[in-house]
Coordinates of C-alpha atoms and ligand atoms in Angstrom, one line a residue:
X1 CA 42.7 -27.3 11.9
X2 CA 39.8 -27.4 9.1
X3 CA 38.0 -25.3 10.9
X4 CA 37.2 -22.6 14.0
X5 CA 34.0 -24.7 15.1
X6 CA 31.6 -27.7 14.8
X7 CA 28.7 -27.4 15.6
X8 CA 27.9 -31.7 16.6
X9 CA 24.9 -33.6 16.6
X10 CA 21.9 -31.2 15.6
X11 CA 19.1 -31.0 13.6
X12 CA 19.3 -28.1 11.0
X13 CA 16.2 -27.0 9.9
X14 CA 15.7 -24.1 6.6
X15 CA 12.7 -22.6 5.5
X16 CA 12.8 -26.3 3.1
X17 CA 14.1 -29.2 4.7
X18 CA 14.9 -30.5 8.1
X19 CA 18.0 -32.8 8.5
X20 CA 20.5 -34.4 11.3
X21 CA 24.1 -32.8 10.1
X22 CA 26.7 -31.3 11.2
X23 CA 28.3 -27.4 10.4
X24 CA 31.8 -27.0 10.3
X25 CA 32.7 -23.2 10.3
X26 CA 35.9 -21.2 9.2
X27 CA 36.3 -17.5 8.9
X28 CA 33.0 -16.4 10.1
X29 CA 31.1 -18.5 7.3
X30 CA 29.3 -22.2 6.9
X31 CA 32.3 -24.3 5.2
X32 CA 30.5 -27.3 5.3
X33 CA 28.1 -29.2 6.1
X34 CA 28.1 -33.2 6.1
X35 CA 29.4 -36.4 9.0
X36 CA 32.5 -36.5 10.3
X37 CA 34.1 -33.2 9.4
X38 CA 37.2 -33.5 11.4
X39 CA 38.7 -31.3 13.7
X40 CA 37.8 -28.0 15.0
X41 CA 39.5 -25.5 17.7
X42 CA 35.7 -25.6 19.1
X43 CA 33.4 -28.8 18.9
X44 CA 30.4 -27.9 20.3
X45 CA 28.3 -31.1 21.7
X46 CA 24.3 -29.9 20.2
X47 CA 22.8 -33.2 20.7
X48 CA 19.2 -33.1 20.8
X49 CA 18.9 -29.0 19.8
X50 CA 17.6 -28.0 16.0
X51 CA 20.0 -25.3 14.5
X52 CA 18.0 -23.0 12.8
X53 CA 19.0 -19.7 10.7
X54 CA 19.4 -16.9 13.5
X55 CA 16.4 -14.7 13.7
X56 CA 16.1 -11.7 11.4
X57 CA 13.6 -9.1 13.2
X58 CA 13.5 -6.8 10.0
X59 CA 11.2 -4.5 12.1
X60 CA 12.3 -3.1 15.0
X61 CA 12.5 0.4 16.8
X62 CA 15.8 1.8 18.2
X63 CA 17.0 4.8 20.0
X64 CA 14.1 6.9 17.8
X65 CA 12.7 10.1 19.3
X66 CA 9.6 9.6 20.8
X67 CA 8.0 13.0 21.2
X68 CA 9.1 16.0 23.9
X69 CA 10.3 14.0 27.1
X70 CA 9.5 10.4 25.8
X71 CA 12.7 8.1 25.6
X72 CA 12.5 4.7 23.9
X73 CA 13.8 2.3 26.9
X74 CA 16.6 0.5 24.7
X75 CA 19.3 1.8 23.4
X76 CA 21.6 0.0 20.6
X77 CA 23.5 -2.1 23.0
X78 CA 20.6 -3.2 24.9
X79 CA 18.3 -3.6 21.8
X80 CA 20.8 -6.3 20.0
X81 CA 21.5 -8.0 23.3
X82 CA 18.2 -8.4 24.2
X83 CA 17.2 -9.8 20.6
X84 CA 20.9 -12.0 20.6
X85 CA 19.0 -13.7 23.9
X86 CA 16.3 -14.0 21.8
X87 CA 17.6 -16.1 19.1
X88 CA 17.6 -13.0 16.6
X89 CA 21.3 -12.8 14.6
X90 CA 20.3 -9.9 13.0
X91 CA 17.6 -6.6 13.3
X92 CA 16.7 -4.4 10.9
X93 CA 15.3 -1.1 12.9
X94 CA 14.6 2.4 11.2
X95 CA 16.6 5.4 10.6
X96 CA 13.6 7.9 11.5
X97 CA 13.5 11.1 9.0
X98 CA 11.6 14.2 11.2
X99 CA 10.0 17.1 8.4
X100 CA 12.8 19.5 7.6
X101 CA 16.1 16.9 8.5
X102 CA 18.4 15.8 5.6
X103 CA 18.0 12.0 4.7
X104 CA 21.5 11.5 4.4
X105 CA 22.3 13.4 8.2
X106 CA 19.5 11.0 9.6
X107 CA 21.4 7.9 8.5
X108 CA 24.6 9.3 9.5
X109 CA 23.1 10.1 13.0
X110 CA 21.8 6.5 13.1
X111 CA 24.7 5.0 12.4
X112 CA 26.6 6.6 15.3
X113 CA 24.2 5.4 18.0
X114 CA 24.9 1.9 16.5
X115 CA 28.3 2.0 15.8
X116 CA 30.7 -0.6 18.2
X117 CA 27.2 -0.9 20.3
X118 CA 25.7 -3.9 18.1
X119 CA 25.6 -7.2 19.8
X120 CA 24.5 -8.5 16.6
X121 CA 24.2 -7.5 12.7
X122 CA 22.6 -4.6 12.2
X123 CA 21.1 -2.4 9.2
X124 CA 18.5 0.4 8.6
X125 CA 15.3 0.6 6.9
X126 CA 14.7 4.6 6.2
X127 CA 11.6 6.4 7.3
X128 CA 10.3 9.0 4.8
X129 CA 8.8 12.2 6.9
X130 CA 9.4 14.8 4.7
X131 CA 8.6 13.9 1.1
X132 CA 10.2 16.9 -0.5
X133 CA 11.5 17.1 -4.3
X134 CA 15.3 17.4 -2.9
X135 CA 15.2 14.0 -0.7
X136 CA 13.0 12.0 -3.2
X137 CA 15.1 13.4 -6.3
X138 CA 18.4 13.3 -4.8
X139 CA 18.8 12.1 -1.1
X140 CA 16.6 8.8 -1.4
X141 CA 17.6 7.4 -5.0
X142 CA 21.5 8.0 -3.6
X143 CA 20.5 5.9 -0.2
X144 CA 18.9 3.1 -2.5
X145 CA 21.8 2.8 -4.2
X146 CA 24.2 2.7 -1.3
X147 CA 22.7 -0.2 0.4
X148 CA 19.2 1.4 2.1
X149 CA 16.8 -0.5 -0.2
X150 CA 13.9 -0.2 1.9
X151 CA 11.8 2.7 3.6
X152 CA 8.4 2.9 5.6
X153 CA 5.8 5.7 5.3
X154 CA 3.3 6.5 7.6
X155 CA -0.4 7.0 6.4
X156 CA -1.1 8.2 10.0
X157 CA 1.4 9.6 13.5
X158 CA 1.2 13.7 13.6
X159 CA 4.5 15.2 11.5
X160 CA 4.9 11.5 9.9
X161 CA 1.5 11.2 7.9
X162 CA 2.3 11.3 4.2
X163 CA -0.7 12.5 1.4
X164 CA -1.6 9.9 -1.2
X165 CA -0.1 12.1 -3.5
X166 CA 3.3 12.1 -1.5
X167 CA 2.8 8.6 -0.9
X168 CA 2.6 8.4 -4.7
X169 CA 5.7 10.6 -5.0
X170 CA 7.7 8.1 -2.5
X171 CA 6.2 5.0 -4.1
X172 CA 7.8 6.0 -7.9
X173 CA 11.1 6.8 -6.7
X174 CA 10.7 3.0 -5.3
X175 CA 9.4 1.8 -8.4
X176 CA 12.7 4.1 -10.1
X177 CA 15.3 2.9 -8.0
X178 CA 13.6 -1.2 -7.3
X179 CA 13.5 -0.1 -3.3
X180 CA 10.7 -1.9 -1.2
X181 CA 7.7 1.0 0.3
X182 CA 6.8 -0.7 4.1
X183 CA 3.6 1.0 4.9
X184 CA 1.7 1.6 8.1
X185 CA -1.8 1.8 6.9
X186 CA -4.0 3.5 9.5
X187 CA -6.6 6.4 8.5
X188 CA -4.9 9.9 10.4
X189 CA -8.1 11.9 9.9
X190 CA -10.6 9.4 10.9
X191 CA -7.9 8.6 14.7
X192 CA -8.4 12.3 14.8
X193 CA -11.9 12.5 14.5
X194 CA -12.2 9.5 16.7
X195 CA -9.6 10.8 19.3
X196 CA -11.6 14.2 19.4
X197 CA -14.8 12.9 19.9
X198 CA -13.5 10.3 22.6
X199 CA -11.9 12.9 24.9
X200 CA -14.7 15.1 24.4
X201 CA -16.9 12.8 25.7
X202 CA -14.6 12.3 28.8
X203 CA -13.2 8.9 27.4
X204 CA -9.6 9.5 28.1
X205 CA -8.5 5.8 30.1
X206 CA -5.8 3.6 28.3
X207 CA -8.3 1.5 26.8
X208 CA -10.0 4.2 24.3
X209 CA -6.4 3.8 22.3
X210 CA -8.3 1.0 20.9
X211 CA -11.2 2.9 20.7
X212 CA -9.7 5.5 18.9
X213 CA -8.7 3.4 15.7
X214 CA -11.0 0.4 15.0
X215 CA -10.3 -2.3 12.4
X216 CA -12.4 -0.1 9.8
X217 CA -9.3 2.7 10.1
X218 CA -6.7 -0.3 9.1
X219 CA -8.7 -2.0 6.6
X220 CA -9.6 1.8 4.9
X221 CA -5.7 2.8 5.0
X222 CA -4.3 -0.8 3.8
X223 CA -7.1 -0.8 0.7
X224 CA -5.9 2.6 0.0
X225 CA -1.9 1.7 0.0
X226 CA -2.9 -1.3 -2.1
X227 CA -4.6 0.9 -5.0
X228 CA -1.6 3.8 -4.4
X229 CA 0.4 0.7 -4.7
X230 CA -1.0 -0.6 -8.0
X231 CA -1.3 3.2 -9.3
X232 CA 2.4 3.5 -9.6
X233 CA 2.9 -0.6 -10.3
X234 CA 5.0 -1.4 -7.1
X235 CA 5.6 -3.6 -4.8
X236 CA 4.3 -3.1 -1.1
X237 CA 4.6 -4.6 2.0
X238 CA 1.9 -3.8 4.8
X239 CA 3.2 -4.3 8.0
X240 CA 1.9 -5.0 11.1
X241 CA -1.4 -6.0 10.0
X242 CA -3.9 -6.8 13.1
X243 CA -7.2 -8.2 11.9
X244 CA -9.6 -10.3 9.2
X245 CA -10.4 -7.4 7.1
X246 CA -7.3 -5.8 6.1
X247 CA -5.2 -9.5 5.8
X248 CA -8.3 -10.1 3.3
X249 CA -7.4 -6.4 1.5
X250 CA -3.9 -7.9 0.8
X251 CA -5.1 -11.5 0.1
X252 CA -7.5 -10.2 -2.4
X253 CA -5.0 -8.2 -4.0
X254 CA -2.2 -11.1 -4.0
X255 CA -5.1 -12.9 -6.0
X256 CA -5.1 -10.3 -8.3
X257 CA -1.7 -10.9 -9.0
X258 CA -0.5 -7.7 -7.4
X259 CA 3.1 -7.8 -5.6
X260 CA 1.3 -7.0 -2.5
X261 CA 2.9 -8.5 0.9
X262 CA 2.1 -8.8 4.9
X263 CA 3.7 -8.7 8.1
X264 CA 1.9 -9.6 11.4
X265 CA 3.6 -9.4 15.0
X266 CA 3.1 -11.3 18.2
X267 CA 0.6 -8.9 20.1
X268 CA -1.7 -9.7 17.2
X269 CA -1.5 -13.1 17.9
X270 CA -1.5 -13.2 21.9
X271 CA -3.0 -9.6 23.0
X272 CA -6.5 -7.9 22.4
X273 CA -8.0 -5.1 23.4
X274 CA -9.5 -6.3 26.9
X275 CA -5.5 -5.8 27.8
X276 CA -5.6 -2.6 27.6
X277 CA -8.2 -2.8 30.0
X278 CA -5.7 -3.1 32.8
X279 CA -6.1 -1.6 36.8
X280 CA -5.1 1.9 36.8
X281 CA -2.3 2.6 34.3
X282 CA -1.6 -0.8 33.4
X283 CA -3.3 -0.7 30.1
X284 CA -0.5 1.9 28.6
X285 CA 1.7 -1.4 28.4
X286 CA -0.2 -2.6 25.3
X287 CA -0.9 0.5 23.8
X288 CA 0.3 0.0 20.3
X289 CA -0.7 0.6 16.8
X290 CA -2.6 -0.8 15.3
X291 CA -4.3 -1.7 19.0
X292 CA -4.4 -5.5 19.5
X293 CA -8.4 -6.5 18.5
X294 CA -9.9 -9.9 19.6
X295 CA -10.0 -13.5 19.2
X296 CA -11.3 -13.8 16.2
X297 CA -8.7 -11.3 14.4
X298 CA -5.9 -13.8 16.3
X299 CA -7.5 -16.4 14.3
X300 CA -7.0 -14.4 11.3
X301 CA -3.8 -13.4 11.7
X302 CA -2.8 -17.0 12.2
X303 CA -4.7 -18.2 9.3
X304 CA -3.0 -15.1 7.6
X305 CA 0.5 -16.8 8.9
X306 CA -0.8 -20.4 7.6
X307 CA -2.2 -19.5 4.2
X308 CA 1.1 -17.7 2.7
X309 CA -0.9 -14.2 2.8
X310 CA 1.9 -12.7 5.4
X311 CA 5.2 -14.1 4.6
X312 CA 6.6 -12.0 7.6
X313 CA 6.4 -12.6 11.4
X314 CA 7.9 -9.5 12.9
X315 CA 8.3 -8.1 16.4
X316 CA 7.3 -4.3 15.7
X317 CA 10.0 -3.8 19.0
X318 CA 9.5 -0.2 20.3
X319 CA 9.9 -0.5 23.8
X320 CA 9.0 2.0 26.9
X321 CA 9.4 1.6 30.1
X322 CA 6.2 1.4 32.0
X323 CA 7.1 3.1 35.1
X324 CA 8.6 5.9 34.2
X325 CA 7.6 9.8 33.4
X326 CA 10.3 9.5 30.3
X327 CA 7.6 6.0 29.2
X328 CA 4.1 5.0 29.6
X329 CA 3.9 6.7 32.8
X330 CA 4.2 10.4 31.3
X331 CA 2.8 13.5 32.9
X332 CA 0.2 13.8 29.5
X333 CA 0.0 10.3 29.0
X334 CA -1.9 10.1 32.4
X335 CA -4.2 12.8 31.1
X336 CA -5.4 10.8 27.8
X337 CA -4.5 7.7 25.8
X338 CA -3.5 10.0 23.0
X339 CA -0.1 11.0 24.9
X340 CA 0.8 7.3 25.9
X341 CA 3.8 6.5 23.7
X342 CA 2.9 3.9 21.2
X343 CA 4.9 0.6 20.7
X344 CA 5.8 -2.4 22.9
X345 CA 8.8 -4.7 23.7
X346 CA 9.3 -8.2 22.4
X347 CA 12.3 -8.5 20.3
X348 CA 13.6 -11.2 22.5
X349 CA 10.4 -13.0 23.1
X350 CA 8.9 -13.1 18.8
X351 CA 10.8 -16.5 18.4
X352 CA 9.7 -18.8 21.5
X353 CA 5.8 -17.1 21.0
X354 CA 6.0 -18.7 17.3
X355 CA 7.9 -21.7 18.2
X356 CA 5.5 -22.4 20.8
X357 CA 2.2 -21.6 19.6
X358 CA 2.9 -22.5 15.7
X359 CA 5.7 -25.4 15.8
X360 CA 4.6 -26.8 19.1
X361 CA 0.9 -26.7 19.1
X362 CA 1.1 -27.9 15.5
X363 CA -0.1 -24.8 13.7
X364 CA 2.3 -24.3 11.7
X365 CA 5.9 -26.8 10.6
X366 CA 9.2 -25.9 11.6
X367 CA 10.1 -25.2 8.1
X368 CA 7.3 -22.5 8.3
X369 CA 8.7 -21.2 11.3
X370 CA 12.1 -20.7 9.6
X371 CA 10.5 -19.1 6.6
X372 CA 8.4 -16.8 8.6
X373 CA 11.2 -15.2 10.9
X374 CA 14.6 -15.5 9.0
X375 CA 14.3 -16.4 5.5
X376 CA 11.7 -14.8 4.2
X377 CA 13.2 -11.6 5.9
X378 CA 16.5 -12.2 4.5
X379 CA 14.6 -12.1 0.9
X380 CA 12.6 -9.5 1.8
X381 CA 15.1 -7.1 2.3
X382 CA 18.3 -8.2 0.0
X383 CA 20.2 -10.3 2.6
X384 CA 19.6 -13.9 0.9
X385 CA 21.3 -16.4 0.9
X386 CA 24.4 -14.7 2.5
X387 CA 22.0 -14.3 5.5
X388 CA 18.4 -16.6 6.4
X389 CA 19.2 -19.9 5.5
X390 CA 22.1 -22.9 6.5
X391 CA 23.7 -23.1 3.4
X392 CA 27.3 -23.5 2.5
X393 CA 29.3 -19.9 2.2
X394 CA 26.4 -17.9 4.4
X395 CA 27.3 -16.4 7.1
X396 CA 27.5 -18.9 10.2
X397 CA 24.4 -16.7 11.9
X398 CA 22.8 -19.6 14.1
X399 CA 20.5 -19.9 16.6
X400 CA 20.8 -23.5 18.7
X401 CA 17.1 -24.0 19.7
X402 CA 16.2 -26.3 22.7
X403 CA 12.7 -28.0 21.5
X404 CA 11.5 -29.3 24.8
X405 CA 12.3 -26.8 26.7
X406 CA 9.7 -25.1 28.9
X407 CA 9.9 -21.6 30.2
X408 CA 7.1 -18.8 31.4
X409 CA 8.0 -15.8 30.2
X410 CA 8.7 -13.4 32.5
X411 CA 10.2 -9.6 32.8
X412 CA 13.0 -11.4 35.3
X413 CA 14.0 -13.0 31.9
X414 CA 14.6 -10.1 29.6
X415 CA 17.5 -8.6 28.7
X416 CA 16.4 -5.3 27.1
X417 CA 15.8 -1.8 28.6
X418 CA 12.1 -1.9 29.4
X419 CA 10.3 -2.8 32.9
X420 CA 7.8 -4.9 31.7
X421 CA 7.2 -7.6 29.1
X422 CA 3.6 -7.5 27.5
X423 CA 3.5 -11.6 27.6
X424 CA 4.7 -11.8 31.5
X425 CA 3.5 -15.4 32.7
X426 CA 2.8 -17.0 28.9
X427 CA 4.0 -20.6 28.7
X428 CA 5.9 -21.4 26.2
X429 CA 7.5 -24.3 24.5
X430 CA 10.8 -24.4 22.9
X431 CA 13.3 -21.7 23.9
X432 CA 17.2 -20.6 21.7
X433 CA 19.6 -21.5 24.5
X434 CA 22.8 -20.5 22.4
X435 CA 23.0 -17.6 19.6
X436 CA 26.0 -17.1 17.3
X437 CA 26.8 -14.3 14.8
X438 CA 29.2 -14.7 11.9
X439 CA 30.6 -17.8 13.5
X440 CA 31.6 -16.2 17.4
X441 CA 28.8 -17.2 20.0
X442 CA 27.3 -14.0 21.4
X443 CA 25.0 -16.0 23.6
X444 CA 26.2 -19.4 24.7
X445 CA 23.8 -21.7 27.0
X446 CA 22.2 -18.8 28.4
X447 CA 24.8 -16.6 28.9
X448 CA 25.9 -13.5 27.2
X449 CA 29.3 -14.1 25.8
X450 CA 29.7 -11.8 22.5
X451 CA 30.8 -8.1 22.9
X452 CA 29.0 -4.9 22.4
X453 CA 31.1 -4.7 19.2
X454 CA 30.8 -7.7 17.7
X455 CA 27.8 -7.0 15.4
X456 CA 28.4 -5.2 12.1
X457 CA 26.5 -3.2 9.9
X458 CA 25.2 -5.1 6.8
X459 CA 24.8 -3.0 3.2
X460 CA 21.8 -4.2 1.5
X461 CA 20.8 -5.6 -2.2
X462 CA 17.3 -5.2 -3.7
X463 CA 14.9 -7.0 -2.4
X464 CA 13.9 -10.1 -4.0
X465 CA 10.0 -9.0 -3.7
X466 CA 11.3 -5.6 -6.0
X467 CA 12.8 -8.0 -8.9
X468 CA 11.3 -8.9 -12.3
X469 CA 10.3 -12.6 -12.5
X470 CA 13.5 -14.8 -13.0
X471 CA 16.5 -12.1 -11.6
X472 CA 16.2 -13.2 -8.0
X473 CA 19.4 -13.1 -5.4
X474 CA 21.9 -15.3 -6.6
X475 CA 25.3 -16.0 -4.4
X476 CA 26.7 -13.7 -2.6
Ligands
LIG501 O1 2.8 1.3 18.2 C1 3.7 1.0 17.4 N1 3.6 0.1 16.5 N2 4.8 1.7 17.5 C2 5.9 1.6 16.7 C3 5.8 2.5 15.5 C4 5.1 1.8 14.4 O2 4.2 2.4 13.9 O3 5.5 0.8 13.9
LIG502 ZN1 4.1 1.4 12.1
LIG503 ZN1 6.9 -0.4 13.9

């Protein structure tokens, strides 16, 4: 038999060309690609589907601890299988750091809550809490090398907030050991101030989270991690940015010819702050950060999407549930929107929003789409080209994507740990009806077919964004 599958009749599409081929897999990997391949122990009839590079969702929130008597509603099991339904091949959560906690115990800790629970590929970004001499001189130049090439730091979140000067600390050893610095750009003091003066003024509902941290405390914090950024001469990628003014901070800068990159997430594209607005307690369901703003930052983030200045299109997964004393719902969280956990689901829903309201309401190509939620990811954070792309040797990591298809998204279709989805009744256009990883179908036609140990752990190279001009990923 030449090989373990076909995959017949498709449309592949990469972040460059679209094409009718066929994919002939052996051993986990693309063996070829071409017309009449010959035999396979599993020819799988895609007629009519496009076969895209499986999702990468390189940021994403597992099993991390929340604050006393907050749990995160997924687990790693139900994290992958959610984002497997999804369309996502591969996720790329965080290995959380708390002040005081070894780097190197942290990961180990993280890897035991994923290990044989993994629908799909898995591996960690670090998050640097505690910025001390031992982990930036020892712990995180060690990690770098052994596959960890990437790590966030907060420039807001109580026991997470990092000084510039400890953001300057973390940023060298980046710049030391060619690691990628992801950086949540809010002010801290100025949500404090705002927080203070809210609740003193009796302004505690749901809604004054977005009240609490207006675009001016993004925009501040992302100008700031732009100059700390150039300071030390290192690249930088802003994530989740929400608005006009801090996508033009990083366009400006990416004019300047700094290596300065951008992420944006679906709630920035579909939410604003009116949601938050909700009857009773509802509004806790889109209480994120940065809070979703309003139309017109929408139509900045898309033009953000559309003009090159984010290459990424993430979910920022970090599901609750809603009704629940251990979620939204918390004892202190009814008292003030400064106890609602922060963070939404949508790991399994990022692909059919994009599809649908950039591939099939002609904002932006297919090809884009590709780009925006696999490849660029995959080059991002030192997968390419073994994962992100339809190429021969890669990994066979495909999603099989129904074009036509029509669906309204709704909590009855999710597959994660949360209550509620934030898009519940969107319409959407194009949805992945099969998911395989590594070759082996984890979700076929709808249905969940892999096992909760079929996804593996995935060392990383340096990220192509982190390379001198010219050394970029090359094979395997
Ligand atoms: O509200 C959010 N985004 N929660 C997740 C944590 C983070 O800052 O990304
Ligand atoms: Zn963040
Ligand atoms: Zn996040």
């Amino acid at each position: 038999m030449a090989f373990d599958t076909i995959l017949r009749g498709g449309t592949i599409a990469t972040a460059s060309d679209t094409f009718a081929c066929d994919i002939g897999i052996r051993d986990g990997r693309i063996a070829a690609l071409g017309e009449k391949l010959g035999d396979a122990k599993d020819i799988v009839d895609v007629t009519g589907k496009l076969l895209l590079p499986g999702g990468i969702d390189s940021h994403v929130h597992i099993a991390q601890p929340s604050g006393p008597g907050i749990v995160m509603a997924d687990d790693f099991a139900l994290a992958t299988r959610s984002a497997a339904f999804g369309g996502n091949t591969m996720v790329l959560p965080f290995a959380m750091q708390q002040k005081g906690e070894s780097l190197r115990e942290v990961v180990a800790a993280y890897h035991k809550k994923a290990e044989g629970r993994c629908y799909i590929d898995v591996s960690f970004h670090l998050i640097i809490a505690d910025a001390s001499d031992a982990v930036l001189g020892q712990e995180l130049p060690a990690l770098v090398h052994d596959g960890y090439t990437s790590f966030k730091v907060f420039m807001t979140y109580e026991g997470l907030a990092l000084s510039d000067m400890e953001m300057l600390n973390v940023m060298s050893v980046a710049r030391e050991t060619g690691a990628l610095v992801m950086v949540h750009a809010e002010n801290y003091d100025a949500i404090r101030f705002l927080t203070d003066r809210l609740e003193r003024a009796g302004k505690t509902a749901p809604h004054y989270h977005a009240a609490s941290r207006p675009i001016p405390v993004e925009r501040e914090a992302t100008h700031r991690a732009i100059s700390l950024a150039e300071i030390v001469d290192v690249p930088v990628m802003i994530v989740h940015v929400s608005n006009r003014a801090a996508m033009e901070e990083i366009r400006r800068a990416q004019q300047r010819g700094l290596k300065v990159y951008g992420e944006t997430c679906p709630q920035y594209l579909l939410l604003t702050e009116k949601d938050l607005e909700g009857l009773n307690m509802e509004g806790t369901k889109y209480v994120c950060s940065p809070p979703p703003r309003d139309k017109e930052s929408q139509q900045a983030c898309w033009e953000g999407l559309q003009q090159g200045v984010f290459s990424l299109f993430s979910s920022d997964h970090c599901p609750f549930r809603y009704d629940d004393p251990q979620g939204k719902m918390n004892p202190k969280g009814r008292t003030s929107f400064r106890w609602v956990p922060n963070g939404i689901p949508g790991v399994e829903t990022r692909l059919p929003i994009l599809f649908s309201e950039g591939v099939s309401k002609g904002r932006i190509t297919l090809n884009d789409f590709v780009a925006l939620t696999s490849t660029n990811h995959a080059k991002t954070y030192g997968l390419y080209p073994r994962k992100g792309t339809i190429a021969v040797g890669g990994d066979a990591d495909i999603a099989i994507w129904d074009p036509q298809r029509k669906v309204t998204i709704s909590q009855s279709l999710m597959h994660g740990g949360s209550d509620y989805t934030p898009y519940e009744g969107i319409d959407v256009t194009g949805w992945p009806v099969s998911t395989m990883v590594r070759g082996q179908f984890v979700v076929r036609d709808g249905k969940l077919v892999g096992k909760e140990n079929a996804g593996a752990y995935v060392a990383r190279g340096k990220s192509d964004l982190a390379r001198p001009a010219g050394t970029q990923t090359a094979g395997r």
